[in-house]
Short mmCIF file of C-alpha atoms and ligand atoms in Angstrom, two decimals:
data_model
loop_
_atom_site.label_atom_id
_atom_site.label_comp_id
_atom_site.label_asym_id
_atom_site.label_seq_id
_atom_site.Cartn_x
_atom_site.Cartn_y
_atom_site.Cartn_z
CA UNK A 1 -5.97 0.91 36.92
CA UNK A 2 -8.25 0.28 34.14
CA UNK A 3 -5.73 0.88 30.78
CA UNK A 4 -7.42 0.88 27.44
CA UNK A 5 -5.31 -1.20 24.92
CA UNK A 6 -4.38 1.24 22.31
CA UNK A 7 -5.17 -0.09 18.24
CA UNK A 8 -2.16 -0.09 16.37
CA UNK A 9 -1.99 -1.08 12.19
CA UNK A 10 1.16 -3.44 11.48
CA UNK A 11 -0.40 -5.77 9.23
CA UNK A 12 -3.20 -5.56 7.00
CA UNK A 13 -4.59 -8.85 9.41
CA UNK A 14 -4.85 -6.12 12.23
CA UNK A 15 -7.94 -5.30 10.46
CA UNK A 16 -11.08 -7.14 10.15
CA UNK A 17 -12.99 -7.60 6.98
CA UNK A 18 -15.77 -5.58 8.87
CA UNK A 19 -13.28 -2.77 9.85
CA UNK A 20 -11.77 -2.89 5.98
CA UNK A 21 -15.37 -2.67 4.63
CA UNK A 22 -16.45 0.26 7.49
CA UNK A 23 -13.08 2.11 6.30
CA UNK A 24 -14.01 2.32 2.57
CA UNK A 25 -17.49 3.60 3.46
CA UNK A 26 -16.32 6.09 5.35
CA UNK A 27 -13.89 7.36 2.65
CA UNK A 28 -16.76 7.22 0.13
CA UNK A 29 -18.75 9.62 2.48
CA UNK A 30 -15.33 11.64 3.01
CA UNK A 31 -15.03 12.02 -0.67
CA UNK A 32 -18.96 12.93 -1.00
CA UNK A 33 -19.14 15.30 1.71
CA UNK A 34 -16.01 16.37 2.78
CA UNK A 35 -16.37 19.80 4.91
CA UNK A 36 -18.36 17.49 7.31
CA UNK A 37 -15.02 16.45 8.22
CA UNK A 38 -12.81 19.38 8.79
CA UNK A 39 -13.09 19.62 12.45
CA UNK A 40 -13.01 16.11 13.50
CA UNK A 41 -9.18 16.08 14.58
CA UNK A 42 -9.24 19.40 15.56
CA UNK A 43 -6.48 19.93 18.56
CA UNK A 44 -4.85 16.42 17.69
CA UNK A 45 -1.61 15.67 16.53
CA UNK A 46 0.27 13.14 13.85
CA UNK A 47 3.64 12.60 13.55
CA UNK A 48 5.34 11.16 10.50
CA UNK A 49 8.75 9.78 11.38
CA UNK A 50 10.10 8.51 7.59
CA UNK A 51 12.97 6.72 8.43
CA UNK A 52 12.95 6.05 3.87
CA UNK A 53 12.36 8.21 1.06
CA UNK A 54 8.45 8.82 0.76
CA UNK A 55 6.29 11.39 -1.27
CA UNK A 56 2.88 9.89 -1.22
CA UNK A 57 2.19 8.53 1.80
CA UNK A 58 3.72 10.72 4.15
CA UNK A 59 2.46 13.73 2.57
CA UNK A 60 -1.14 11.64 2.09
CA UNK A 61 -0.52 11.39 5.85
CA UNK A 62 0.08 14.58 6.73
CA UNK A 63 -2.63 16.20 4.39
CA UNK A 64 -5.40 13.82 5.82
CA UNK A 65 -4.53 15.08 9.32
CA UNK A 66 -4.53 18.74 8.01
CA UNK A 67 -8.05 18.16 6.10
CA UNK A 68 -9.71 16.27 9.27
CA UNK A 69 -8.58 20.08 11.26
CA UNK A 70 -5.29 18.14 12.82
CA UNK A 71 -1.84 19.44 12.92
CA UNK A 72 1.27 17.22 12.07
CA UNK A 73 5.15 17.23 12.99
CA UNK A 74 8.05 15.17 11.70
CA UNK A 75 10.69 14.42 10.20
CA UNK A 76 11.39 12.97 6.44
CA UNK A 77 14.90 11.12 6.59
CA UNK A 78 16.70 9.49 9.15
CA UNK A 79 19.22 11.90 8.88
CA UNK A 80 17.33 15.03 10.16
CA UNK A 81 16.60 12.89 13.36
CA UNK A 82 18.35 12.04 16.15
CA UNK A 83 18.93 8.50 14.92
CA UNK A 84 22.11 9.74 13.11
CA UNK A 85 23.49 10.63 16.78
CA UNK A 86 23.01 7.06 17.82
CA UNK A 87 19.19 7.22 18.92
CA UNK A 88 17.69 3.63 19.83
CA UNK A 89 13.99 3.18 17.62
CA UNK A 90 12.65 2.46 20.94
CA UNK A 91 13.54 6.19 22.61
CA UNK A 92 12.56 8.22 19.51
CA UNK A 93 9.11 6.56 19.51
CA UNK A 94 9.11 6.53 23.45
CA UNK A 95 9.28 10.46 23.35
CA UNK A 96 7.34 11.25 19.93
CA UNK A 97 5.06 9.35 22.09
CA UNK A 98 4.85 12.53 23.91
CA UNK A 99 4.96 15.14 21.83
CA UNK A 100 1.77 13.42 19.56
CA UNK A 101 -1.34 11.62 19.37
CA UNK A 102 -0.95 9.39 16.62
CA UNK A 103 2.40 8.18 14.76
CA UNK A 104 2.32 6.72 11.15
CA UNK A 105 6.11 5.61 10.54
CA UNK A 106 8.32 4.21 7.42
CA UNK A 107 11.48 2.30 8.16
CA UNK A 108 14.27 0.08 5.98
CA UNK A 109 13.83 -2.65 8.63
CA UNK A 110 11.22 -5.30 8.63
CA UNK A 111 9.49 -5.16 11.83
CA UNK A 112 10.72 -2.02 12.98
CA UNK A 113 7.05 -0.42 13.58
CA UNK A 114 6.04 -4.20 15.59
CA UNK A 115 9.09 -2.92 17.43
CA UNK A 116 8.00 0.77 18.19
CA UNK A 117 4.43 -0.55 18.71
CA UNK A 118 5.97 -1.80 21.90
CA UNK A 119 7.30 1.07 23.29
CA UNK A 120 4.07 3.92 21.91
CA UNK A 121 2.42 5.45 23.80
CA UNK A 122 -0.35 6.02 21.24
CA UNK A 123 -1.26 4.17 18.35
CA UNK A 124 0.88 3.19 15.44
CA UNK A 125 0.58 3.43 11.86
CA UNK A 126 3.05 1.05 9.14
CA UNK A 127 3.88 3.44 6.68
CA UNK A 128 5.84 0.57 5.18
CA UNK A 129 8.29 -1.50 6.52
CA UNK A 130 11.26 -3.11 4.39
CA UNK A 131 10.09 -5.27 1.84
CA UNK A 132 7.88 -6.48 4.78
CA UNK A 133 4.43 -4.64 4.57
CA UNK A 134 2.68 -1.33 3.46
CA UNK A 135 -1.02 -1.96 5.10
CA UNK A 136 -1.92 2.13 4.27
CA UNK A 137 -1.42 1.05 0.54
CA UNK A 138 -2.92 -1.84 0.56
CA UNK A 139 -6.09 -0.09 2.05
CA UNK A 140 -5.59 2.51 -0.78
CA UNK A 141 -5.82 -0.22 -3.15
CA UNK A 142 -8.50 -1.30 -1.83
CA UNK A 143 -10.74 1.82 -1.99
CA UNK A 144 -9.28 2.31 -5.49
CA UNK A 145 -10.56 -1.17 -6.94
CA UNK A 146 -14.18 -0.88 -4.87
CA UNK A 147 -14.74 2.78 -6.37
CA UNK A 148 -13.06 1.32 -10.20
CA UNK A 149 -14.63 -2.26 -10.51
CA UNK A 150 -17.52 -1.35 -8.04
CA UNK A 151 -16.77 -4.46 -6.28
CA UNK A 152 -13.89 -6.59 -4.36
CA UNK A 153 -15.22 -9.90 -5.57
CA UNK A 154 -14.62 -11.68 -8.78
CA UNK A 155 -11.78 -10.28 -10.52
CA UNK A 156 -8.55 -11.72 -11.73
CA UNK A 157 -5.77 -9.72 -10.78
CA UNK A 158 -2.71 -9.49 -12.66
CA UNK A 159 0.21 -8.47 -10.27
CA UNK A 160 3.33 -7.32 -12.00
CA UNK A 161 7.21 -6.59 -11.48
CA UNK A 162 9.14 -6.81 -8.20
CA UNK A 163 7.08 -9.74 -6.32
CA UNK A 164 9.62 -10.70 -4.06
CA UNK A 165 10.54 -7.30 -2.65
CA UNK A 166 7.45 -5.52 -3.28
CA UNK A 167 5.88 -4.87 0.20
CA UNK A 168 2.81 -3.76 -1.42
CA UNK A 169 1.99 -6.52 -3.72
CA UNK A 170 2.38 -8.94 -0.23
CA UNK A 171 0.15 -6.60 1.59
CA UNK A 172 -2.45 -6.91 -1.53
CA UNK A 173 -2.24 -10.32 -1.94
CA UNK A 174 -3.25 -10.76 2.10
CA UNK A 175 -6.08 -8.61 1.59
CA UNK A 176 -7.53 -9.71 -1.73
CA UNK A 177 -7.71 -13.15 -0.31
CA UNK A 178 -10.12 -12.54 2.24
CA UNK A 179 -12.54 -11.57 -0.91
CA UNK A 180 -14.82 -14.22 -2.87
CA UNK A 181 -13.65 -15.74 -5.98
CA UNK A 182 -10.39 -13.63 -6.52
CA UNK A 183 -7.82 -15.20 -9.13
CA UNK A 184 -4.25 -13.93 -9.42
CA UNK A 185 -1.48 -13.98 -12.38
CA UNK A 186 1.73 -13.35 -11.11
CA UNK A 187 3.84 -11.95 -13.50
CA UNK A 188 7.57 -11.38 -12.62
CA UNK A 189 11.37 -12.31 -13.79
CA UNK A 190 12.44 -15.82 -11.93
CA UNK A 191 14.44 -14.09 -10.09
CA UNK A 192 11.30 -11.81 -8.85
CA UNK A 193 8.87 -14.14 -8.18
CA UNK A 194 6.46 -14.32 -4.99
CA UNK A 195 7.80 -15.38 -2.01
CA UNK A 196 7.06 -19.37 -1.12
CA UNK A 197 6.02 -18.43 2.79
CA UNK A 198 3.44 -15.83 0.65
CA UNK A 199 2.36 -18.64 -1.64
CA UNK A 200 1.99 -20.92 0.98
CA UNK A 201 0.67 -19.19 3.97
CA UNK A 202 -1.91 -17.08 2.13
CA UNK A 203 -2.86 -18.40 -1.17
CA UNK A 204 -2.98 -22.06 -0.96
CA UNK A 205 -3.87 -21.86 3.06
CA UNK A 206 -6.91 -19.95 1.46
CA UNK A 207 -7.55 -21.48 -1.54
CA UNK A 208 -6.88 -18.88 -4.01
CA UNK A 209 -6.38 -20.11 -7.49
CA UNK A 210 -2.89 -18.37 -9.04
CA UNK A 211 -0.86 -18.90 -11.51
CA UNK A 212 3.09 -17.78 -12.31
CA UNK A 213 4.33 -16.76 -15.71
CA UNK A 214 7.21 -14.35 -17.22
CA UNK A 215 5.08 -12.79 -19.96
CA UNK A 216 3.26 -9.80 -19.16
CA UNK A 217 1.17 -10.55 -22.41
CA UNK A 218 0.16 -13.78 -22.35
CA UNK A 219 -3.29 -13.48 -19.62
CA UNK A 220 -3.45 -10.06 -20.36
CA UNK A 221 -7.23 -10.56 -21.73
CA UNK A 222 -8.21 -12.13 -18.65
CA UNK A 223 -7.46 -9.36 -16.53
CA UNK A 224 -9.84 -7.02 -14.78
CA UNK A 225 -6.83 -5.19 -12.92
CA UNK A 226 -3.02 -5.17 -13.66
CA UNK A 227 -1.35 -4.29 -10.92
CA UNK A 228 2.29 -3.07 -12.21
CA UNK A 229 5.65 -2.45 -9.14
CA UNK A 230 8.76 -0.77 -9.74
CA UNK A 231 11.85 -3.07 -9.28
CA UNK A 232 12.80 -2.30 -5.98
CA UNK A 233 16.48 -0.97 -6.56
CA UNK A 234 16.98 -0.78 -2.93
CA UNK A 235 16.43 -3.80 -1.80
CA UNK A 236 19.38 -5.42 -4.04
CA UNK A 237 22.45 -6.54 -2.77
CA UNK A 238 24.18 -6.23 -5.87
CA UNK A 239 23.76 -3.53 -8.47
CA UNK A 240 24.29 -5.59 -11.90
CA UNK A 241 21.32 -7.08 -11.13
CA UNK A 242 19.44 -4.49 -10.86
CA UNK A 243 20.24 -3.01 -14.04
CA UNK A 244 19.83 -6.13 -15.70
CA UNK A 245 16.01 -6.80 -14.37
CA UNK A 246 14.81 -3.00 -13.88
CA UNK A 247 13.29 -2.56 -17.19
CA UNK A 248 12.22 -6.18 -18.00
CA UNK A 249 8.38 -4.80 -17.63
CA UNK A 250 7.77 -1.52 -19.71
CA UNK A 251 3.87 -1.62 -19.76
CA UNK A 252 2.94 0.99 -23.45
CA UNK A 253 -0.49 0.65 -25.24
CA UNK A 254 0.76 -2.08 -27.60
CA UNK A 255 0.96 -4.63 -24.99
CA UNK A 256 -2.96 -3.21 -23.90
CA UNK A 257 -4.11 -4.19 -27.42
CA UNK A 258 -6.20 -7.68 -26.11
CA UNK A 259 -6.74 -6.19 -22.87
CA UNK A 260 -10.56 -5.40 -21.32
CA UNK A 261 -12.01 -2.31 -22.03
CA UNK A 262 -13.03 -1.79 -18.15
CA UNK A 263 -9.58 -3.24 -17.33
CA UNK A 264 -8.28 -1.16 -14.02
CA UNK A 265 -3.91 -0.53 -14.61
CA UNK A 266 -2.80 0.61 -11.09
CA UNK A 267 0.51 1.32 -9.98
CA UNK A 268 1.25 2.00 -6.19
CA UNK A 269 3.95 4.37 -7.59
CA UNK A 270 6.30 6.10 -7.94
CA UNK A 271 6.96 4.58 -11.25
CA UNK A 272 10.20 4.58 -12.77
CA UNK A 273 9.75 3.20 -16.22
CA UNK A 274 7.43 0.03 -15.98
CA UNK A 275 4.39 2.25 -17.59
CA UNK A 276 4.86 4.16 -20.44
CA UNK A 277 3.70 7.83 -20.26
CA UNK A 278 1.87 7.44 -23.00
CA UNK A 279 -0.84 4.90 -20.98
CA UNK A 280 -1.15 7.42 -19.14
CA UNK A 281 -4.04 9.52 -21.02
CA UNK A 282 -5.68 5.64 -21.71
CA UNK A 283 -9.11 5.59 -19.34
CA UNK A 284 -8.06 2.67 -17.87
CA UNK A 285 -5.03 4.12 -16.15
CA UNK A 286 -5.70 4.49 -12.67
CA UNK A 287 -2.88 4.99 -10.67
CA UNK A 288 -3.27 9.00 -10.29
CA UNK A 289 -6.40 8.48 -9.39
CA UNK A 290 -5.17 5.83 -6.91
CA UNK A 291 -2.40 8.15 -5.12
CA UNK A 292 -5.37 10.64 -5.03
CA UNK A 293 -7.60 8.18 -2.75
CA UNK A 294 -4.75 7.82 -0.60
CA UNK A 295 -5.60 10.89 1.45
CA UNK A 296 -8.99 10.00 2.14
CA UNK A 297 -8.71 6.30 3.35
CA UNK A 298 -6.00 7.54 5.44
CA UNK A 299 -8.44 10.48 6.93
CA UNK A 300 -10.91 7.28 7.50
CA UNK A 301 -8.20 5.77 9.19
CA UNK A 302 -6.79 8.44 11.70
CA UNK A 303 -10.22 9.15 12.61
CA UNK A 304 -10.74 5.21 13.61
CA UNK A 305 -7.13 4.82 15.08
CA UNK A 306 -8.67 8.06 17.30
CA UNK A 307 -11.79 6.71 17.78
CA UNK A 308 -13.30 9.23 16.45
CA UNK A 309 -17.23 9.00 15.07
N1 LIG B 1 3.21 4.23 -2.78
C1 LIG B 1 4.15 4.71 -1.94
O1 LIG B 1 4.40 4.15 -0.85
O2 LIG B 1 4.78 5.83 -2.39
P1 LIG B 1 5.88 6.67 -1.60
O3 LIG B 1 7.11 5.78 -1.47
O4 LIG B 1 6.11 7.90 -2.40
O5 LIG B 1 5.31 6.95 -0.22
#
């Protein structure tokens, strides 16, 4: 029997630079003409199993499915599902496998979707694993900085706040680096900072010029996009800790005073306190913006997970 290999997304590397470019132009056209898209998933199904608190991108999910003419089932929290009976990853997927034709999924583990890719019947989204991956943001971020900056090359990127558990910021990082002449400033408390595997495998393996520092202010005039993270509260082991580091970043228009005028603030969100509400009515605050491109890479996505022209 001839089986076709079914595409899952784990990683942002699951992706070609092609297939990363193709994606973006699609959600342009998606965002330029969108009722040429309404049917295209008509009679398919997505399920979102959230296994972890999510607004964005399960409802980005879900209303990318509904706006392509999809339906979508699901469940938000663990402990709706059958997992709270005892349910093995393994058999939920193996019969949502069944009851869908696409699954984007969030779980606490890292490398819990690798481990449901293996038992899918259909393809396989990462909603965000752990403080592993998030390749849906990442390709968010992506759209967000070619439709802000107008380009994916030449910028310095300032990444801010939770390195170390941040899932997005190590999804970005893999991304950016495929991209000519990209800089980064990595700004986070010693206790925050990148991971060394992330440091090593990806930006010196690639040659990406970086540099580490505790003050949020001192490249700030440099920057063509300042990427700010939450502190990940739960991802700590101990709570003191968290208190102690949560608000070391508070990002308010004092600290934007040297910064470019066409500088691009994005936050994956949701933010807690690390941006100040009152950036928020600055023009260079782009994170709502951001959460609203969400739904349309994701509608790019579906349809190419589906093959669908
Ligand atoms: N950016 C993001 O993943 O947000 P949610 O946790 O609300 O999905």
């Amino acid at each position: 029997m001839n089986m076709k290999k079914k595409r899952n997304l784990i990683d942002i590397r699951d992706l070609s630079t092609k297939e990363i470019d193709e994606l973006i132009e699609v959600a342009n056209d998606i965002i330029n003409h969108k009722e040429k898209y309404s049917h295209k998933c008509d009679g398919k199904i997505l399920a979102t199993l959230f296994f972890e608190p999510s607004t964005r991108t399960r409802l980005s999910f879900e209303s990318a499915m509904l706006r392509l003419g999809g339906k979508v089932l699901g469940f938000s929290e663990a402990a709706s599902s059958s997992t709270a009976k005892g349910e093995t990853l393994a058999d939920t997927i193996c019969v949502v496998s069944g009851y869908s034709d696409i699954i984007a999924m969030r779980h606490p583990k890292e490398g819990a979707p690798m481990v449901a890719s293996k038992s899918a019947l259909v393809p396989i989204i990462n909603a965000g694993d752990g403080g592993h991956n998030h390749p849906t943001q990442t390709l968010t971020d992506l759209l967000t900085i070619s439709i802000e900056k107008k380009k994916l090359n030449n910028l310095t990127i300032g990444l801010c706040g939770d390195l170390k558990f941040g899932r997005t910021i190590h999804s970005l990082i893999t991304a950016m680096s495929r991209y000519k002449n990209i800089k980064f400033i990595l700004i986070s408390p010693e206790e925050l900072k990148l991971p060394e595997y992330t440091k090593t495998e990806v930006l010196d393996k690639n040659h990406i010029p970086y540099v580490e520092t505790t003050d949020i202010e001192e490249y700030m005039n440099e920057l063509d996009i300042l990427y700010m993270t939450r502190v990940q509260k739960e991802r700590f082991f101990n709570e003191a800790d968290y208190v102690r580091l949560k608000d070391y970043y508070i990002l308010n228009k004092d600290k934007l005073v040297n910064a470019k005028k066409d500088l691009c603030i994005m936050h994956p969100l949701p933010r807690v306190n690390e941006i100040a509400t009152d950036v928020d009515d600055d023009p260079r605050a782009c994170y709502f913006k951001q959460a609203e491109y969400g739904v349309f890479i994701r509608m790019a996505l579906i349809m190419k997970m589906l093959e669908i022209k």
